[in-house]
mmCIF file of C-alpha atoms in Angstrom:
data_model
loop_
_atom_site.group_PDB
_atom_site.id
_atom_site.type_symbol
_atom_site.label_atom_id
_atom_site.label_comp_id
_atom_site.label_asym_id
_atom_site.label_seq_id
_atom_site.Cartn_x
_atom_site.Cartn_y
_atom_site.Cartn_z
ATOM 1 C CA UNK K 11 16.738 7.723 -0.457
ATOM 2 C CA UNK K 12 14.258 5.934 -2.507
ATOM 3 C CA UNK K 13 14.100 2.216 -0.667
ATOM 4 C CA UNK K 14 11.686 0.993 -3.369
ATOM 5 C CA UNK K 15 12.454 1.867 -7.365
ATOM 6 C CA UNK K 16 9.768 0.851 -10.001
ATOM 7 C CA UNK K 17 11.936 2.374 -13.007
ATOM 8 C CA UNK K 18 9.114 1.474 -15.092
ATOM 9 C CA UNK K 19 6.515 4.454 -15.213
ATOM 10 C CA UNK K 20 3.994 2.696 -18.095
ATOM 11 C CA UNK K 21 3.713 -0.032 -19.533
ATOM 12 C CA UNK K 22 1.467 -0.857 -22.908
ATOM 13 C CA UNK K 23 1.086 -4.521 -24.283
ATOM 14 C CA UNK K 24 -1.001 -6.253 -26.242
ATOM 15 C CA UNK K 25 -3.210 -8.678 -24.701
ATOM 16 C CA UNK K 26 -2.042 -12.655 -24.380
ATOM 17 C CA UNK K 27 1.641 -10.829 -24.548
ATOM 18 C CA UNK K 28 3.780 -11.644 -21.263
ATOM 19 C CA UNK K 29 4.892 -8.674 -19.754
ATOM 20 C CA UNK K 30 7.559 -8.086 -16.385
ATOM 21 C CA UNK K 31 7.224 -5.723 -14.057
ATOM 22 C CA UNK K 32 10.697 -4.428 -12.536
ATOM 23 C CA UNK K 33 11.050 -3.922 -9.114
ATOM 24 C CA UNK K 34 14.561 -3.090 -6.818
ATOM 25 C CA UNK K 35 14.862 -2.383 -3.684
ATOM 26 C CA UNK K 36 17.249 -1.011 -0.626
ATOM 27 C CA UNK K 37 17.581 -2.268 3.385
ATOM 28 C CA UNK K 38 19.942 -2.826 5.270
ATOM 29 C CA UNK K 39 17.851 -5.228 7.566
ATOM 30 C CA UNK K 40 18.646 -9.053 7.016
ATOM 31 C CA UNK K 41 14.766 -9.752 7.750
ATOM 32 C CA UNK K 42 12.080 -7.874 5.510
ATOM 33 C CA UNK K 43 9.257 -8.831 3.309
ATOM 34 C CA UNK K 44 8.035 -7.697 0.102
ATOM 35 C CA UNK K 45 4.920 -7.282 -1.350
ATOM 36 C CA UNK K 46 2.993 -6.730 -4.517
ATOM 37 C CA UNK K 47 -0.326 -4.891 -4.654
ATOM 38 C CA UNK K 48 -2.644 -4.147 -7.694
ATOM 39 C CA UNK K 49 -4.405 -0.787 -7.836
ATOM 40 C CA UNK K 50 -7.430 -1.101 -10.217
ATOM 41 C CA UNK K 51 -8.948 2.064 -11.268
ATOM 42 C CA UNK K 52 -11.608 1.529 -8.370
ATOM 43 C CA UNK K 53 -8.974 3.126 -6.114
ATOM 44 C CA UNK K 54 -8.482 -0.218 -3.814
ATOM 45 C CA UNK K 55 -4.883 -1.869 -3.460
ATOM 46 C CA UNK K 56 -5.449 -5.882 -4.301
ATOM 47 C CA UNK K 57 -2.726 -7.944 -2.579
ATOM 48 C CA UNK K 58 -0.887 -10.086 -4.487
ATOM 49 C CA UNK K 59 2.180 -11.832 -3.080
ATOM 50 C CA UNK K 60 4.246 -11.651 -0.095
ATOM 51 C CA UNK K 61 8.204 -12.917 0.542
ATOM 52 C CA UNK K 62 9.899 -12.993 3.200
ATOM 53 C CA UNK K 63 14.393 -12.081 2.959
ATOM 54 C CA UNK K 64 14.779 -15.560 3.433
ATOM 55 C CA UNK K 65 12.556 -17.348 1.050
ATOM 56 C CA UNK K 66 14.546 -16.692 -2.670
ATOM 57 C CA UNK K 67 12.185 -19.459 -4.150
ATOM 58 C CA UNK K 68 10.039 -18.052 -7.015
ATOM 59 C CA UNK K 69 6.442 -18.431 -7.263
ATOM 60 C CA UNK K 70 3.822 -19.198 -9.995
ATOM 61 C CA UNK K 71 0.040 -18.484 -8.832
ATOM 62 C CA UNK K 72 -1.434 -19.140 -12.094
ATOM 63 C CA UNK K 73 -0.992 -16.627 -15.011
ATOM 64 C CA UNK K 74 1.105 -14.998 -12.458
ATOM 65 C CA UNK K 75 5.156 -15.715 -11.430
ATOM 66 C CA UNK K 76 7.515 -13.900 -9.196
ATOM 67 C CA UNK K 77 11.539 -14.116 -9.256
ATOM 68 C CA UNK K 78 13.013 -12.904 -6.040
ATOM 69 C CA UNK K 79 17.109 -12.326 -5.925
ATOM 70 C CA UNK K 80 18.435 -10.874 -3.050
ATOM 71 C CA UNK K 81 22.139 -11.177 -4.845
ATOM 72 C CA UNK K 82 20.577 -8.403 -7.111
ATOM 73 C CA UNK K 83 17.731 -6.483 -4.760
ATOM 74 C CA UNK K 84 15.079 -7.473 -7.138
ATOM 75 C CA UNK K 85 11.434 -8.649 -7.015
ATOM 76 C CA UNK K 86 10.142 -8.660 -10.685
ATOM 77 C CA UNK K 87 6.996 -9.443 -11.154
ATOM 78 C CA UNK K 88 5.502 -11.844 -14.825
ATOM 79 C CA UNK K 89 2.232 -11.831 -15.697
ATOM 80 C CA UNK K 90 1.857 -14.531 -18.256
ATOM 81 C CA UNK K 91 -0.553 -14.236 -21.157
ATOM 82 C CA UNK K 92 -1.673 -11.080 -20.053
ATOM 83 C CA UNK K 93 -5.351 -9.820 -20.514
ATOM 84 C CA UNK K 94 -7.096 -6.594 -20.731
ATOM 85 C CA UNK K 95 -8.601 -6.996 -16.876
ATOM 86 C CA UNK K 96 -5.028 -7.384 -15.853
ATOM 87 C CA UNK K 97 -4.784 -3.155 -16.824
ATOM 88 C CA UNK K 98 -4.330 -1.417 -13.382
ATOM 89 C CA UNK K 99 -1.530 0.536 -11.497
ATOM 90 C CA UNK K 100 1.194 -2.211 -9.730
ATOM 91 C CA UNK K 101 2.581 -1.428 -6.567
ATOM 92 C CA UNK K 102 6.067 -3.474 -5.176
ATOM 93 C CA UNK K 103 6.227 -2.172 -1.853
ATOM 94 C CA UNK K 104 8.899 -3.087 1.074
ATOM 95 C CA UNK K 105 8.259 -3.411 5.185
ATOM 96 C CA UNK K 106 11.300 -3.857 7.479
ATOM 97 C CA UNK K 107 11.611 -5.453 11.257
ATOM 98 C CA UNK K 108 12.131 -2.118 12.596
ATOM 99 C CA UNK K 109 8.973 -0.310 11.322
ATOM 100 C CA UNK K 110 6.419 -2.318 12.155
ATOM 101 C CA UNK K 111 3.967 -2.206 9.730
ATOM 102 C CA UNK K 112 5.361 0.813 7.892
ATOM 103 C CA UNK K 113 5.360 -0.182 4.201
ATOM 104 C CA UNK K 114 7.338 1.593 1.820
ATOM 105 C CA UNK K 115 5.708 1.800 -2.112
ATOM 106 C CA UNK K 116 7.572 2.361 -5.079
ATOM 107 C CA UNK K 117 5.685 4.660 -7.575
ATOM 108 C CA UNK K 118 4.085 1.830 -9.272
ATOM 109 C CA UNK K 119 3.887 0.945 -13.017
ATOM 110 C CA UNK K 120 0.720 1.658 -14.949
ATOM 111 C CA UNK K 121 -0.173 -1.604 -17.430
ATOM 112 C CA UNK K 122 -2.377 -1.511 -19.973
ATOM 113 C CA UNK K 123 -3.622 -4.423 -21.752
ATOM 114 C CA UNK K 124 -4.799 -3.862 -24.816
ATOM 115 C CA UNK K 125 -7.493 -5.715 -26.424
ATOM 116 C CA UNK B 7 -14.936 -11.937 6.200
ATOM 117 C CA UNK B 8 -15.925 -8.865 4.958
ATOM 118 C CA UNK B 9 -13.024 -6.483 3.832
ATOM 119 C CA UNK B 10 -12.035 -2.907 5.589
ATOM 120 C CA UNK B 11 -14.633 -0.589 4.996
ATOM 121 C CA UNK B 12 -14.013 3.273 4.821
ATOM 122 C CA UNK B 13 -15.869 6.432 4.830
ATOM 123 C CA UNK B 14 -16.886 8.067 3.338
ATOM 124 C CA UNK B 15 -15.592 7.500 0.188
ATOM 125 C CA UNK B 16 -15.953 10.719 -1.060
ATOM 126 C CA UNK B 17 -15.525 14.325 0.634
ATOM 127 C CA UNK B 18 -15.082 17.663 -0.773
ATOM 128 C CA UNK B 19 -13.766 20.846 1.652
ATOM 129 C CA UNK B 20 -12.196 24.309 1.678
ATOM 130 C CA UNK B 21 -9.227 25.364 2.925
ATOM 131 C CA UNK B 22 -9.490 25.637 6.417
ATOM 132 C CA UNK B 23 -11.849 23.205 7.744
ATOM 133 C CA UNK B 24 -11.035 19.957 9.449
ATOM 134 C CA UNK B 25 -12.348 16.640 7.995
ATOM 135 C CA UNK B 26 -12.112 13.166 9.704
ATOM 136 C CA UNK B 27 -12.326 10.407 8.124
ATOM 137 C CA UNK B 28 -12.967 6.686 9.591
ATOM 138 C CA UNK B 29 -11.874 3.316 8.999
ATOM 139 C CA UNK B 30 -13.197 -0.392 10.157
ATOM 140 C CA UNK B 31 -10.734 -2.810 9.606
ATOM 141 C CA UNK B 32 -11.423 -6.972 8.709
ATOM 142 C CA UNK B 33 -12.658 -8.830 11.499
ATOM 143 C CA UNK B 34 -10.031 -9.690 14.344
ATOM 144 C CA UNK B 35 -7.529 -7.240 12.887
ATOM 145 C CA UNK B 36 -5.908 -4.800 15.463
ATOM 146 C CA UNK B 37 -3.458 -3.179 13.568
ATOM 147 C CA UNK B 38 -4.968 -0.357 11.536
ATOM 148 C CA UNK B 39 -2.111 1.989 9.379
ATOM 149 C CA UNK B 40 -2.937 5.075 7.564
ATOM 150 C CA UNK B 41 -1.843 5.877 3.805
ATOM 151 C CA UNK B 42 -1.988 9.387 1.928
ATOM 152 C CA UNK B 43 -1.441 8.726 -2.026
ATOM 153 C CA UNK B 44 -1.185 11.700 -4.489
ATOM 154 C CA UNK B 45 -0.075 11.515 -7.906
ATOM 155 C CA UNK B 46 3.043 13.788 -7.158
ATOM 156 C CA UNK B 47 4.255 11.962 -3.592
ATOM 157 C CA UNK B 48 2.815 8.810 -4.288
ATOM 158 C CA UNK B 49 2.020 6.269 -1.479
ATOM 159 C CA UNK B 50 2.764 7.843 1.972
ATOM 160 C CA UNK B 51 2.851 6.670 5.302
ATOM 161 C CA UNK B 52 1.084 8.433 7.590
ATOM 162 C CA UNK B 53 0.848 6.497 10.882
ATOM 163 C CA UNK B 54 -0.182 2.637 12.515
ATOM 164 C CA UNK B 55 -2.694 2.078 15.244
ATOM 165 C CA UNK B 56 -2.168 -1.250 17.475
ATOM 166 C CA UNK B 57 -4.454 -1.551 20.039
ATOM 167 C CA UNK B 58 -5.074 2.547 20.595
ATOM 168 C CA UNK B 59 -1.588 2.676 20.323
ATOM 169 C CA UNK B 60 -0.083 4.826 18.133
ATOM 170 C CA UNK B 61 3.118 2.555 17.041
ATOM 171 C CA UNK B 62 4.621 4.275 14.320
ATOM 172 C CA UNK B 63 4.202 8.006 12.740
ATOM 173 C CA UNK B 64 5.227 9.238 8.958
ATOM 174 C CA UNK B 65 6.584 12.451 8.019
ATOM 175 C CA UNK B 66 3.291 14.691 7.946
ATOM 176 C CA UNK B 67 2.807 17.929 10.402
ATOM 177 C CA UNK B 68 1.146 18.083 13.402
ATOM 178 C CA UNK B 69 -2.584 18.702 11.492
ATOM 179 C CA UNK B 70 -2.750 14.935 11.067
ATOM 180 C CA UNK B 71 -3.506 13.372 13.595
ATOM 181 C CA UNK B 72 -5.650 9.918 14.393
ATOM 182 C CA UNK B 73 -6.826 7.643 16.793
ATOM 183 C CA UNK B 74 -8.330 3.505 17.043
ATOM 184 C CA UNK B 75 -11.021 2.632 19.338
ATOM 185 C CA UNK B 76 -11.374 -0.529 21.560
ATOM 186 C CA UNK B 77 -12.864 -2.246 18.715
ATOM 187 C CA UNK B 78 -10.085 -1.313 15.832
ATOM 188 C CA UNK B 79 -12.188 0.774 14.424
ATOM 189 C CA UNK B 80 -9.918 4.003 13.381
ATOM 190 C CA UNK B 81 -10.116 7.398 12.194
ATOM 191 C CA UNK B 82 -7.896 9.827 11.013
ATOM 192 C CA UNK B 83 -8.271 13.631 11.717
ATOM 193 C CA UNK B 84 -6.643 16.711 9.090
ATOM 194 C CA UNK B 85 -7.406 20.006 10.850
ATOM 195 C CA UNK B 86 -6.517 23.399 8.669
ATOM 196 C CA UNK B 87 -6.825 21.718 5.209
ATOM 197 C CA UNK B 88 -4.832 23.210 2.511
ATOM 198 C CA UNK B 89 -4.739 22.542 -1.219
ATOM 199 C CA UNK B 90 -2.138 20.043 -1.127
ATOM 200 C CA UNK B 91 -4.091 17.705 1.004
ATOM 201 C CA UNK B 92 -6.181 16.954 -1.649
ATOM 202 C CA UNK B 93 -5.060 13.111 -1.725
ATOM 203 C CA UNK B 94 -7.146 9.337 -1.955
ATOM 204 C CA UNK B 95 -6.463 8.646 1.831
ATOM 205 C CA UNK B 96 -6.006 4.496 2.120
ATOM 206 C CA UNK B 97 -6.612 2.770 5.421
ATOM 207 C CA UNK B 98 -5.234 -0.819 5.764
ATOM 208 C CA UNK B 99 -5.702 -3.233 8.314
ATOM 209 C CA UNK B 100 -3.960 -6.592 9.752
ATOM 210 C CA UNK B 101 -3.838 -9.157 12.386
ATOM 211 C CA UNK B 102 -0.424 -7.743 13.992
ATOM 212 C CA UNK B 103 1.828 -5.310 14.301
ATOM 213 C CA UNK B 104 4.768 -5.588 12.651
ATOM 214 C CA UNK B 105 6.330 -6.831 9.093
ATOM 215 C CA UNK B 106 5.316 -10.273 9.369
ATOM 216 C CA UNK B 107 1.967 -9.699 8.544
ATOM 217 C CA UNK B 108 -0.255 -8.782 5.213
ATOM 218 C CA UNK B 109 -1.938 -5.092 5.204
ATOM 219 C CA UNK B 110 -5.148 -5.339 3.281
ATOM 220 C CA UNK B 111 -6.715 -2.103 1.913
ATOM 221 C CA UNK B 112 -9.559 -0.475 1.852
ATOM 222 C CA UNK B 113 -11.103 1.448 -0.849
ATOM 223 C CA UNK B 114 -10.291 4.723 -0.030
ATOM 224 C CA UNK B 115 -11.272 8.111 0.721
ATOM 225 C CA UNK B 116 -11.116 10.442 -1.484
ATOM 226 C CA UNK B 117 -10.770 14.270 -0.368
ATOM 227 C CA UNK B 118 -10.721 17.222 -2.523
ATOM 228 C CA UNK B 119 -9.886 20.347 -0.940
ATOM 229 C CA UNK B 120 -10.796 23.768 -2.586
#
């Protein structure tokens, strides 16, 4: 079973548009963290965030804002007057107490910013 | 702190041959995992180093196989390539083992096989 769902394949907006990336996910441990990584065309996975099962407080890091709700297995992810550098491939990916450091990715969500 | 560093980045093979391919993770990290990512499977797990020891293994055969030196340095070994291990091959280091801690990547290794 898929722990990690990105539903969204691609995603096209216009640049200083907001734009949410959808992320869900599935555990059954009560302690896990969740991460999101940005995969530029360059190949290399950029971390952005990390939250813990117990932290549910959301996050703003600049143009960027996170809304974690465990009631609803969801980690969605804002980016805020979006530009054309944001374009890349976003990964949500989930690592459980019992697998070390075994992540599991969702199939990411392709955004493209255009200009 | 320079980031993890992997090579080479590029490597082309036939079917058949064995490639390795190496990883040096940031400075002071000892946990080194191994990621395969294709556009079809996506981003695979294929095993975690923790101080040489191998502490958790994906689902991939036998023909990958990898090892970490004293100093974290890793590599990863694919004996009998076939087609469909034609994948960018992402190493990632951290500190510790285990889910409290950020994996950063590296850039990649890209392997075509023919």
């Amino acid at each position: 079973a898929q722990k990690v769902t990105q539903a969204q394949t691609e995603i096209s907006v216009v640049e200083k548009e907001d734009v949410t990336l959808d992320c869900v996910y599935e555990t059954r441990d009560t302690t896990y963290y969740l991460f999101w990584y940005k995969q530029p065309p360059s190949g290399e996975l950029v971390f952005l965030i990390r939250r813990n099962s117990f932290d549910e407080q959301n996050e703003i890091s600049g143009r960027y804002s996170w809304n974690f709700q465990k009631s609803t297995s969801s980690f969605n992810f804002t980016i805020t007057a979006s530009q054309v550098v944001d374009s890349a491939v976003y990964f949500c990916a989930l690592s459980e107490t019992n697998t070390g450091n075994q992540f599991y990715f969702g199939t990411g969500t392709s955004l493209t910013v255009i200009p | 702190k320079a980031g993890v560093t992997q090579t080479p980045r590029y490597l082309i093979k036939t079917r058949g041959q064995q490639v390795t391919l190496s990883c040096s993770p940031i400075s002071g990290h000892r946990s080194v995992s191994w990621y395969q990512q294709t556009p079809g499977q996506g981003l695979q797990f294929l095993f975690e180093y923790f101080s040489e020891t191998q502490r958790n293994k994906g689902n991939f055969p036998g023909r990958f196989s990898g090892r970490q030196f004293s100093n974290s340095r890793s590599e990863m070994n694919v004996s009998t390539l076939e087609l469909g291990d034609s994948a960018l091959y992402l190493c990632a280091s951290s500190f510790t083992s285990g889910s409290t801690d950020t994996q950063y990547f590296g850039p990649g290794t890209r392997l075509t096989v023919l």
